[in-house]
Amino acid sequence: MGKKGKRDKKGKGAEKTLAKLEKKVSRRAKKEEEDLEALIAEFQSLDAKKTQVIESSCPPPSPRLNCSLCAHPERDELILFGGEYFNGQKTFLYNDLYIYHIRKNSWAKLDIPNPPPRRCAHQAAVVPTAGGQLWIFGGEFASPNGEQFYHYKDLWVLHLATKTWEQIKAPGGPSGRSGHRMVACKRQLIIFGGFHESARDFIYYNDVYAFNLDSFTWSKLAPAGMGPAPRSGCQMTPTPEGNIIIYGGYSKQRIKKDVDKGTLHTDMFLLKAEGAGKEEDRWSWSRLSPSGVKPTPRSGFSVAAAPNNRCLLFGGVHDEEEEESIEGDFFNDIYFYDIGKNRWFPAQLKGPRSERRKRRRGRQAEAEAAGEEELQLSPPQGPLEIVKEVVAEDGTVMTIKQVIPAAAEDKDRSGSEEEEDEEEGGALGQPVEPCPRSSAMVAVKHGVLYVYGGMFEVGDRQVTLSDLHSIDLHRMEEWKVLLEMDPKTQEWLEESESDEEEEDDDVEGAEGGEEEEESSEEESEDEEGEQQHPAVQPGEAQPQYAARTEQYWLRLACSHMGPEAKDKKVLKVAHAMAKTFYEDAI
């Protein structure tokens, strides 16, 4: 049997195995999804009470992950939908819709009747049809304790001109999933990959579906050739020719009972439309071998289309997985992929023009003094230590140090002046950049990249961000901070802190109402205060009050120190600040 025959036989065997696994997962997941369907229906009945469109100015969205952020196709706006928030105890799901007005640097909340159910890890794409449309497919709903999952397979469109939601019911679409990728390409929505997870099992996909935006029909593609292995969270980019590029992603396998092993994919594929423009497109997979400097292996990265026929990759995390724990290194770098040249290269900030001129003059002086050997980039810069002083509400000052590594020199410089500038390293006067993170939401409008939120971990604690940064991708001079993260929005509950309240709060937690959450916290703090203060005598400690203060300082320290901080160091600062606070109070 020839190579082609062996490959075809191997492919068919893999398809059969995947089909069996999908049936097994579907059967086990059916019961828990039925339980969650009732909860989802209850929330939808609450949403049905909305009868009119209301747009109102509001504070920035609360911290959240796995929402979608898209650029309005016609206006200077970004559109944020859905997401989740985990506070160490409960998972909160959202289906609210926010508009970020770029020119005003302000947020507005848009309440529209009959929205999609609460979800996270969905996919969204915008098209310019009829004043702009936002299409949403799939995603998941989780129980408050995060142990049960419902995976959506529904398709929705938000008509931006009329501000109306519409559910599109068309047969033959993908199965329920999250972590998939979706792009708009030549009047089609193309969906690839993703995963489906139940309490005990999981399955990853590598199938491809197309939704026709003219006929409103689904079709499952059957590309020729060997395609990517099943995965989620990959990079998916359309090309001007109507092809699709897939890079990276994540999947896991069960190696023994209750032990899973994750895989970070670093391969790259082209899904080519062979019969573009014909009635029935024929597709084929081929493997790409790009040149240049590829991103280091990671998951949880964010992707967006960039100017000059490029796409970009931002941030992510590389997890070192052990059987009992996971330690992650988080990133805040940018890599560009030049579609025409099939080439990766890391982005480097040039700094303001005045600083660039100084650096160039300095280089010329060095070259003249030291000869041709020194006619290179400026010497590598050492790590930069930034010291921040944070003043708490009680006036206590906390000093936090953050070490920013030096920018790496690019070893793959081209002859063109444009790329030389883009890849030029060097010291900046005062680096301002998003802290390292994964799962950030990104969008590009008028050649400017916007990065919202994301998360990082300090020890066992997860810090969910809500800051907003931007950078001009044409100039690549410097990051701008549009919204700093408010440490007060950070909450982390240990397992023992709310076990007694868990049953009462389950529905509230899944609903994801910020106002209810804040009011319940304020009430609980008031009750604790009334119980504690009468019993306190001069010289006595207040254990519950002190623990609460310590937790506050821990959140504050984590949010500013970033993922470079070690857990013990953060705890040491937190303990010291908490002790000072309650000693002053008594």
Coordinates of C-alpha atoms in Angstrom, one line a residue:
M1 CA 0.0 0.0 0.0
G2 CA 1.4 3.4 -1.0
K3 CA 1.8 6.4 1.3
K4 CA -1.4 8.0 0.2
G5 CA -3.4 4.8 0.9
K6 CA -1.8 4.5 4.4
R7 CA -2.5 8.1 5.1
D8 CA -6.2 7.8 4.1
K9 CA -6.6 4.6 6.2
K10 CA -5.1 6.4 9.2
G11 CA -7.4 9.4 8.7
K12 CA -10.5 7.2 8.5
G13 CA -9.4 5.3 11.7
A14 CA -9.0 8.6 13.5
E15 CA -12.4 9.7 12.3
K16 CA -14.0 6.6 13.7
T17 CA -12.3 7.0 17.1
L18 CA -13.4 10.6 17.2
A19 CA -17.0 9.6 16.4
K20 CA -17.0 7.0 19.2
L21 CA -15.5 9.5 21.7
E22 CA -18.0 12.2 20.7
K23 CA -20.9 9.8 21.3
K24 CA -19.6 8.8 24.7
V25 CA -19.1 12.4 25.8
S26 CA -22.5 13.4 24.5
R27 CA -24.2 10.6 26.4
R28 CA -22.5 11.5 29.7
A29 CA -23.0 15.2 29.2
K30 CA -26.7 14.9 28.4
K31 CA -27.8 14.6 32.0
E32 CA -25.8 17.6 33.4
E33 CA -26.8 19.7 30.4
E34 CA -30.5 19.0 31.1
D35 CA -30.0 20.2 34.6
L36 CA -28.5 23.5 33.4
E37 CA -31.1 24.0 30.7
A38 CA -33.7 24.7 33.4
L39 CA -31.4 27.3 34.9
I40 CA -30.7 28.9 31.5
A41 CA -34.4 29.0 30.8
E42 CA -35.0 30.8 34.0
F43 CA -32.5 33.5 33.2
Q44 CA -34.0 33.9 29.7
S45 CA -37.4 34.5 31.2
L46 CA -35.8 37.4 33.2
D47 CA -34.2 38.7 30.0
A48 CA -37.6 38.5 28.2
K49 CA -38.9 41.2 30.6
K50 CA -36.8 43.8 28.7
T51 CA -39.1 45.5 26.3
Q52 CA -37.1 48.4 24.9
V53 CA -33.6 49.4 23.9
I54 CA -31.8 51.4 26.5
E55 CA -28.3 52.8 26.0
S56 CA -26.8 54.5 29.0
S57 CA -23.4 55.8 30.0
C58 CA -21.8 53.6 32.6
P59 CA -18.5 52.7 34.3
P60 CA -16.2 50.3 32.6
P61 CA -17.3 46.6 32.5
S62 CA -16.5 44.6 35.6
P63 CA -13.5 42.2 35.4
R64 CA -14.2 39.2 33.2
L65 CA -12.7 36.6 30.9
N66 CA -13.6 34.8 27.7
C67 CA -15.9 37.6 26.4
S68 CA -15.7 38.9 22.9
L69 CA -14.4 42.3 21.8
C70 CA -15.0 43.4 18.2
A71 CA -14.5 46.6 16.3
H72 CA -17.7 48.2 14.8
P73 CA -17.4 48.0 11.0
E74 CA -18.6 51.6 10.5
R75 CA -18.2 53.5 13.7
D76 CA -15.3 54.3 16.0
E77 CA -16.6 51.8 18.6
L78 CA -15.7 48.5 20.2
I79 CA -18.4 46.0 21.1
L80 CA -17.9 43.8 24.2
F81 CA -20.3 40.9 24.9
G82 CA -20.7 38.2 27.6
G83 CA -17.8 36.6 29.5
E84 CA -17.3 35.0 32.9
Y85 CA -15.7 35.9 36.3
F86 CA -14.4 33.5 38.9
N87 CA -13.7 34.7 42.4
G88 CA -12.2 31.5 43.9
Q89 CA -15.6 30.3 44.9
K90 CA -18.2 30.9 42.3
T91 CA -18.4 31.4 38.5
F92 CA -20.4 34.4 37.3
L93 CA -21.7 34.4 33.7
Y94 CA -22.7 37.4 31.7
N95 CA -24.7 38.3 28.6
D96 CA -24.5 42.1 28.8
L97 CA -23.5 44.3 25.9
Y98 CA -21.0 47.2 26.2
I99 CA -20.0 49.8 23.7
Y100 CA -16.6 51.5 24.0
H101 CA -16.5 54.9 22.3
I102 CA -13.0 55.3 21.1
R103 CA -13.0 59.1 20.6
K104 CA -14.5 59.8 24.0
N105 CA -12.7 57.0 25.9
S106 CA -16.0 56.2 27.5
W107 CA -18.3 53.2 28.0
A108 CA -22.0 52.7 27.5
K109 CA -24.2 49.8 28.3
L110 CA -26.7 48.7 25.7
D111 CA -29.8 46.8 26.9
I112 CA -31.6 45.1 24.0
P113 CA -34.6 42.8 24.4
N114 CA -34.2 39.0 23.9
P115 CA -30.4 38.7 24.0
P116 CA -28.5 35.4 23.7
P117 CA -28.3 33.5 27.0
R118 CA -25.4 34.1 29.3
R119 CA -22.2 32.6 28.0
C120 CA -18.4 32.7 27.8
A121 CA -15.7 31.2 25.4
H122 CA -18.0 31.9 22.4
Q123 CA -16.8 33.4 19.1
A124 CA -17.9 36.7 17.5
A125 CA -17.3 38.2 14.1
V126 CA -18.5 41.4 12.5
V127 CA -19.5 42.1 8.9
P128 CA -20.5 45.4 7.3
T129 CA -23.8 44.2 5.9
A130 CA -26.8 46.5 6.5
G131 CA -25.1 49.0 8.7
G132 CA -23.1 46.3 10.5
Q133 CA -23.8 42.9 12.0
L134 CA -22.3 41.1 15.0
W135 CA -22.5 37.3 14.6
I136 CA -22.1 35.0 17.7
F137 CA -21.8 31.2 17.8
G138 CA -21.5 28.7 20.6
G139 CA -19.7 29.1 23.9
E140 CA -20.5 27.6 27.3
F141 CA -22.6 28.1 30.4
A142 CA -21.1 26.9 33.7
S143 CA -22.8 26.1 37.0
P144 CA -21.8 28.4 39.9
N145 CA -19.5 25.8 41.4
G146 CA -17.8 25.3 38.0
E147 CA -18.4 21.6 37.9
Q148 CA -21.2 21.4 35.3
F149 CA -21.1 22.8 31.7
Y150 CA -23.6 23.5 29.0
H151 CA -22.1 24.0 25.5
Y152 CA -24.2 26.1 23.1
K153 CA -24.6 25.4 19.4
D154 CA -26.8 28.4 18.7
L155 CA -26.2 31.2 16.2
W156 CA -27.2 34.8 16.8
V157 CA -26.8 38.1 15.0
L158 CA -27.0 41.6 16.4
H159 CA -28.2 44.1 13.8
L160 CA -26.1 47.1 14.8
A161 CA -28.2 49.6 12.8
T162 CA -31.5 48.7 14.4
K163 CA -30.1 47.4 17.7
T164 CA -32.0 44.1 17.6
W165 CA -31.0 40.6 18.4
E166 CA -32.0 37.7 16.2
Q167 CA -31.5 34.0 16.6
I168 CA -30.8 32.2 13.3
K169 CA -32.2 28.6 13.3
A170 CA -30.6 26.6 10.5
P171 CA -30.0 22.8 10.5
G172 CA -26.7 21.1 9.9
G173 CA -24.4 23.3 12.1
P174 CA -21.6 22.3 14.4
S175 CA -22.2 20.5 17.6
G176 CA -22.2 22.4 20.9
R177 CA -18.7 23.6 21.8
S178 CA -16.5 26.3 23.2
G179 CA -12.9 27.4 22.6
H180 CA -13.5 27.2 18.9
R181 CA -12.5 29.9 16.4
M182 CA -14.7 31.7 13.9
V183 CA -13.8 34.3 11.2
A184 CA -15.8 36.0 8.4
C185 CA -14.4 35.2 5.0
K186 CA -15.9 35.9 1.6
R187 CA -19.6 36.1 2.7
Q188 CA -19.2 33.1 4.9
L189 CA -18.6 32.4 8.6
I190 CA -15.9 29.7 8.9
I191 CA -15.7 27.7 12.2
F192 CA -12.9 25.4 13.2
G193 CA -12.1 23.2 16.2
G194 CA -13.0 23.8 19.9
F195 CA -13.9 21.4 22.6
H196 CA -16.8 19.9 24.6
E197 CA -16.4 19.1 28.2
S198 CA -18.5 17.3 30.8
A199 CA -17.8 16.6 34.5
R200 CA -15.9 13.5 33.6
D201 CA -15.0 13.6 29.9
F202 CA -13.9 15.9 27.2
I203 CA -13.4 15.9 23.4
Y204 CA -11.5 18.3 21.1
Y205 CA -12.5 18.9 17.5
N206 CA -10.7 19.7 14.2
D207 CA -13.8 19.8 12.0
V208 CA -14.6 22.8 9.8
Y209 CA -18.0 24.3 9.1
A210 CA -19.2 27.2 6.9
F211 CA -22.3 29.3 7.3
N212 CA -23.4 31.2 4.1
L213 CA -24.3 34.7 5.0
D214 CA -26.5 35.0 1.8
S215 CA -28.5 31.8 2.0
F216 CA -28.3 31.3 5.8
T217 CA -27.3 27.7 5.4
W218 CA -24.7 25.5 7.1
S219 CA -22.3 23.1 5.4
K220 CA -19.6 20.8 6.8
L221 CA -16.4 21.1 4.8
A222 CA -14.4 18.0 3.9
P223 CA -11.0 19.4 2.9
A224 CA -8.5 17.2 1.1
G225 CA -5.1 16.6 2.7
M226 CA -4.0 16.1 6.3
G227 CA -5.2 18.9 8.5
P228 CA -4.5 20.0 12.1
A229 CA -5.0 17.7 15.0
P230 CA -8.0 18.5 17.2
R231 CA -7.5 21.6 19.3
S232 CA -9.0 24.7 20.8
G233 CA -7.8 28.3 21.3
C234 CA -5.8 28.4 18.1
Q235 CA -5.0 31.4 15.8
M236 CA -7.4 31.6 12.8
T237 CA -6.9 34.3 10.2
P238 CA -8.5 34.8 6.8
T239 CA -6.4 36.0 3.9
P240 CA -7.4 38.4 1.2
E241 CA -7.6 35.5 -1.3
G242 CA -10.3 33.8 0.8
N243 CA -8.0 31.2 2.5
I244 CA -7.7 30.4 6.2
I245 CA -4.5 30.2 8.3
I246 CA -4.4 28.1 11.5
Y247 CA -1.6 28.3 14.0
G248 CA -1.1 26.8 17.4
G249 CA -3.7 25.9 20.0
Y250 CA -4.2 23.6 22.9
S251 CA -5.6 20.1 23.5
K252 CA -5.3 17.5 26.3
Q253 CA -5.4 13.8 26.5
R254 CA -6.2 11.5 29.4
I255 CA -3.1 9.5 30.2
K256 CA -4.6 7.6 33.2
K257 CA -7.6 7.9 35.5
D258 CA -8.1 11.4 36.6
V259 CA -4.8 12.6 35.1
D260 CA -4.8 14.6 31.9
K261 CA -1.8 15.8 29.8
G262 CA -2.0 19.0 27.9
T263 CA -0.3 19.7 24.5
L264 CA 0.7 23.1 23.2
H265 CA 0.5 23.0 19.4
T266 CA 3.0 25.1 17.4
D267 CA 2.3 23.9 13.9
M268 CA 0.7 26.0 11.1
F269 CA -1.7 25.1 8.3
L270 CA -3.3 26.7 5.3
L271 CA -7.0 25.9 4.5
K272 CA -7.2 26.8 0.8
A273 CA -10.4 27.4 -1.2
E274 CA -9.6 25.6 -4.4
G275 CA -12.9 26.5 -6.2
A276 CA -13.3 30.1 -4.9
G277 CA -16.2 31.8 -6.6
K278 CA -17.9 28.6 -7.8
E279 CA -21.2 27.2 -6.6
E280 CA -19.5 24.6 -4.4
D281 CA -16.1 25.5 -3.0
R282 CA -13.5 22.8 -2.7
W283 CA -11.1 23.1 0.2
S284 CA -7.7 21.5 0.9
W285 CA -5.3 21.5 3.8
S286 CA -1.5 22.0 3.5
R287 CA 1.1 22.5 6.1
L288 CA 3.0 25.8 6.3
S289 CA 6.7 26.2 7.3
P290 CA 7.1 29.9 8.1
S291 CA 10.5 31.6 8.3
G292 CA 11.5 34.1 10.9
V293 CA 11.2 34.0 14.6
K294 CA 8.1 32.1 15.7
P295 CA 6.3 32.8 19.0
T296 CA 7.5 30.6 21.9
P297 CA 5.0 27.8 22.7
R298 CA 2.0 29.1 24.6
S299 CA -1.8 28.9 25.1
G300 CA -4.3 31.5 25.9
F301 CA -2.9 34.0 23.4
S302 CA -5.0 36.6 21.6
V303 CA -5.1 37.2 17.9
A304 CA -6.2 40.0 15.5
A305 CA -5.8 41.2 12.0
A306 CA -3.1 43.8 11.6
P307 CA -2.3 46.4 8.8
N308 CA -0.1 45.6 5.8
N309 CA -1.5 42.1 5.2
R310 CA -0.4 40.8 8.6
C311 CA -2.0 39.2 11.7
L312 CA -0.7 39.5 15.2
L313 CA -0.5 37.4 18.4
F314 CA -0.5 38.9 21.9
G315 CA 0.3 37.5 25.3
G316 CA -0.6 34.0 26.5
V317 CA 0.8 31.5 29.1
H318 CA 3.2 28.6 29.0
D319 CA 2.1 26.1 31.7
E320 CA 4.5 23.6 33.3
E321 CA 2.1 20.8 34.1
E322 CA 2.7 18.3 36.9
E323 CA 0.3 15.7 38.0
E324 CA -0.7 17.7 41.0
S325 CA -0.1 21.3 40.0
I326 CA 0.4 23.8 37.1
E327 CA 2.9 26.6 37.1
G328 CA 2.5 29.2 34.4
D329 CA 4.8 31.8 32.7
F330 CA 2.7 34.7 31.3
F331 CA 3.6 36.9 28.4
N332 CA 2.8 40.4 27.1
D333 CA 4.7 40.4 23.9
I334 CA 3.5 40.8 20.3
Y335 CA 4.4 38.7 17.3
F336 CA 3.5 39.6 13.7
Y337 CA 2.9 37.1 11.0
D338 CA 3.4 38.5 7.4
I339 CA 0.9 36.6 5.3
G340 CA 2.5 37.4 2.0
K341 CA 6.0 36.5 3.1
N342 CA 5.0 33.5 5.3
R343 CA 7.2 34.9 8.0
W344 CA 7.0 35.5 11.8
F345 CA 8.8 38.3 13.6
P346 CA 8.6 39.7 17.2
A347 CA 7.5 43.3 17.5
Q348 CA 9.6 45.8 19.3
L349 CA 8.6 49.3 20.6
K350 CA 10.5 52.1 18.9
G351 CA 9.8 54.6 21.5
P352 CA 8.8 58.3 20.9
R353 CA 10.5 59.8 17.8
S354 CA 12.7 62.1 19.9
E355 CA 14.1 59.1 21.7
R356 CA 14.7 57.2 18.5
R357 CA 16.7 60.2 17.1
K358 CA 18.8 60.2 20.3
R359 CA 19.5 56.4 20.0
R360 CA 20.5 56.7 16.4
R361 CA 22.8 59.6 17.1
G362 CA 24.3 57.6 20.0
R363 CA 24.8 54.6 17.6
Q364 CA 26.6 56.7 15.0
A365 CA 28.9 58.1 17.7
E366 CA 29.6 54.6 19.0
A367 CA 30.3 53.3 15.5
E368 CA 32.7 56.2 14.7
A369 CA 34.5 55.6 18.0
A370 CA 34.7 51.8 18.0
G371 CA 34.8 51.0 14.2
E372 CA 32.7 48.9 12.0
E373 CA 32.4 46.1 14.5
E374 CA 30.1 48.2 16.6
L375 CA 27.8 49.3 13.8
Q376 CA 24.9 47.3 15.1
L377 CA 22.0 47.8 17.5
S378 CA 22.5 49.5 20.8
P379 CA 23.9 47.4 23.6
P380 CA 21.5 45.0 25.3
Q381 CA 19.8 46.7 28.2
G382 CA 19.5 45.1 31.6
P383 CA 16.3 44.5 33.4
L384 CA 14.4 47.6 34.4
E385 CA 13.0 47.9 37.9
I386 CA 9.9 50.0 38.4
V387 CA 8.9 51.1 41.9
K388 CA 5.3 52.0 42.5
E389 CA 3.8 53.5 45.6
V390 CA 0.2 52.7 46.2
V391 CA -1.8 54.7 48.8
A392 CA -4.7 52.8 50.4
E393 CA -7.9 54.4 51.6
D394 CA -6.5 54.7 55.2
G395 CA -3.4 56.6 54.0
T396 CA -1.0 53.7 54.3
V397 CA 1.6 53.6 51.6
M398 CA 2.7 50.3 50.0
T399 CA 5.8 50.2 47.9
I400 CA 5.7 47.5 45.1
K401 CA 8.6 46.7 42.8
Q402 CA 8.2 45.2 39.4
V403 CA 11.1 44.0 37.2
I404 CA 10.6 44.4 33.5
P405 CA 13.0 42.3 31.4
A406 CA 14.9 44.1 28.6
A407 CA 13.6 43.9 25.0
A408 CA 15.2 41.1 23.0
E409 CA 17.2 42.0 20.0
D410 CA 15.7 40.7 16.7
K411 CA 18.0 38.3 15.0
D412 CA 16.0 38.2 11.8
R413 CA 16.3 41.7 10.3
S414 CA 15.4 42.3 6.7
G415 CA 16.9 44.8 4.3
S416 CA 13.8 47.1 4.1
E417 CA 13.8 50.2 6.3
E418 CA 10.2 49.6 7.4
E419 CA 10.8 46.2 8.8
E420 CA 14.1 47.4 10.3
D421 CA 12.2 50.0 12.3
E422 CA 9.4 47.5 13.3
E423 CA 11.9 45.0 14.6
E424 CA 14.3 47.5 16.2
G425 CA 15.0 46.9 19.8
G426 CA 16.4 49.4 22.3
A427 CA 15.9 51.0 25.7
L428 CA 12.8 53.2 26.2
G429 CA 12.7 56.1 28.5
Q430 CA 9.9 54.7 30.7
P431 CA 8.2 51.5 29.4
V432 CA 4.4 51.6 29.8
E433 CA 2.9 48.3 28.7
P434 CA 0.2 45.8 29.7
C435 CA 1.4 43.4 32.4
P436 CA 1.9 39.8 31.2
R437 CA -1.4 38.0 30.9
S438 CA -3.4 35.3 29.1
S439 CA -6.9 35.3 27.6
A440 CA -6.9 39.0 26.9
M441 CA -9.6 40.5 24.6
V442 CA -8.1 42.3 21.5
A443 CA -9.5 44.3 18.6
V444 CA -8.0 46.5 15.9
K445 CA -9.6 49.7 14.6
H446 CA -7.9 52.1 12.2
G447 CA -4.6 50.4 12.7
V448 CA -4.7 50.7 16.5
L449 CA -4.6 47.6 18.7
Y450 CA -6.8 47.6 21.8
V451 CA -6.1 45.1 24.6
Y452 CA -8.8 44.7 27.3
G453 CA -8.5 42.6 30.4
G454 CA -7.2 39.1 30.7
M455 CA -5.8 37.2 33.7
F456 CA -2.7 36.0 35.4
E457 CA -2.1 33.9 38.5
V458 CA -0.1 34.4 41.7
G459 CA 0.2 31.0 43.4
D460 CA -3.3 29.6 43.6
R461 CA -5.0 32.9 43.1
Q462 CA -6.4 34.1 39.8
V463 CA -6.3 37.9 39.1
T464 CA -8.9 38.9 36.5
L465 CA -8.0 42.2 34.8
S466 CA -10.2 45.0 33.5
D467 CA -7.7 47.5 32.2
L468 CA -7.5 48.8 28.7
H469 CA -4.4 49.6 26.6
S470 CA -3.8 50.6 23.0
I471 CA -0.9 50.9 20.6
D472 CA -0.6 52.2 17.1
L473 CA 0.5 49.3 14.9
H474 CA 1.7 51.6 12.1
R475 CA 4.1 53.5 14.4
M476 CA 4.8 50.9 17.1
E477 CA 6.1 53.7 19.3
E478 CA 4.5 53.2 22.7
W479 CA 1.6 51.7 24.6
K480 CA -1.1 54.1 25.9
V481 CA -3.1 53.3 29.1
L482 CA -6.7 54.1 28.5
L483 CA -8.0 52.6 31.6
E484 CA -6.0 51.4 34.6
M485 CA -7.2 48.4 36.7
D486 CA -8.9 49.3 39.9
P487 CA -7.6 47.0 42.7
K488 CA -10.9 47.4 44.5
T489 CA -12.5 45.3 41.8
Q490 CA -10.4 42.3 42.7
E491 CA -12.0 39.6 44.9
W492 CA -10.7 36.2 45.9
L493 CA -12.5 33.9 48.3
E494 CA -10.8 30.9 49.9
E495 CA -12.8 27.7 49.9
S496 CA -13.6 27.9 53.6
E497 CA -14.9 31.5 53.4
S498 CA -18.3 30.9 52.0
D499 CA -19.1 27.2 52.2
E500 CA -22.1 28.0 54.4
E501 CA -23.5 30.4 51.9
E502 CA -22.8 28.4 48.8
E503 CA -26.3 26.8 48.4
D504 CA -28.1 30.1 48.8
D505 CA -25.8 31.9 46.3
D506 CA -25.8 29.4 43.5
V507 CA -28.4 30.9 41.3
E508 CA -27.2 34.5 42.0
G509 CA -23.6 33.5 41.1
A510 CA -24.6 32.0 37.8
E511 CA -26.7 35.0 36.9
G512 CA -23.7 37.2 37.2
G513 CA -25.3 40.4 38.4
E514 CA -22.7 42.9 39.5
E515 CA -25.1 45.0 41.6
E516 CA -26.4 42.1 43.6
E517 CA -22.9 40.9 44.2
E518 CA -21.7 44.2 45.5
S519 CA -24.7 44.8 47.8
S520 CA -24.4 41.3 49.3
E521 CA -20.7 42.0 50.1
E522 CA -21.5 45.3 51.7
E523 CA -24.3 43.7 53.8
S524 CA -22.0 40.9 55.0
E525 CA -19.2 43.4 55.9
D526 CA -21.7 45.5 57.9
E527 CA -22.9 42.4 59.8
E528 CA -19.3 41.4 60.5
G529 CA -18.5 44.8 61.8
E530 CA -21.5 44.8 64.2
Q531 CA -20.5 41.5 65.6
Q532 CA -16.8 42.2 66.0
H533 CA -16.5 45.7 67.3
P534 CA -18.4 45.3 70.6
A535 CA -16.1 42.4 71.6
V536 CA -12.8 44.2 70.9
Q537 CA -10.9 45.5 73.8
P538 CA -7.7 47.7 73.6
G539 CA -4.7 45.6 72.8
E540 CA -6.8 42.7 71.4
A541 CA -6.4 41.7 67.8
Q542 CA -9.5 41.3 65.5
P543 CA -8.8 38.0 63.7
Q544 CA -11.8 38.2 61.3
Y545 CA -11.2 41.9 60.6
A546 CA -7.5 41.4 60.2
A547 CA -8.0 38.5 57.8
R548 CA -10.3 40.6 55.7
T549 CA -7.8 43.4 55.6
E550 CA -5.0 41.0 54.7
Q551 CA -7.1 39.7 51.8
Y552 CA -7.6 43.3 50.6
W553 CA -3.8 43.9 50.7
L554 CA -3.2 40.6 49.0
R555 CA -5.4 41.5 46.1
L556 CA -3.8 44.9 45.8
A557 CA -0.3 43.5 45.8
C558 CA -1.1 40.9 43.3
S559 CA -2.7 43.3 40.9
H560 CA 0.3 45.6 40.9
M561 CA 3.2 43.2 41.2
G562 CA 2.1 41.1 38.2
P563 CA 2.9 37.4 37.6
E564 CA 6.6 38.0 38.1
A565 CA 5.9 38.1 41.9
K566 CA 6.3 35.0 43.9
D567 CA 3.5 34.0 46.1
K568 CA 5.5 34.1 49.3
K569 CA 6.7 37.6 48.6
V570 CA 3.2 38.8 48.0
L571 CA 1.9 37.2 51.2
K572 CA 4.7 38.8 53.2
V573 CA 3.7 42.2 51.9
A574 CA 0.1 41.5 52.6
H575 CA 0.7 40.3 56.1
A576 CA 2.8 43.3 57.0
M577 CA 0.2 45.8 55.6
A578 CA -2.7 44.0 57.3
K579 CA -0.9 44.0 60.6
T580 CA -0.2 47.7 60.4
F581 CA -3.8 48.5 59.4
Y582 CA -5.6 46.7 62.3
E583 CA -3.0 47.7 64.9
D584 CA -3.7 51.3 64.0
A585 CA -7.4 50.7 64.1
I586 CA -7.4 49.3 67.7

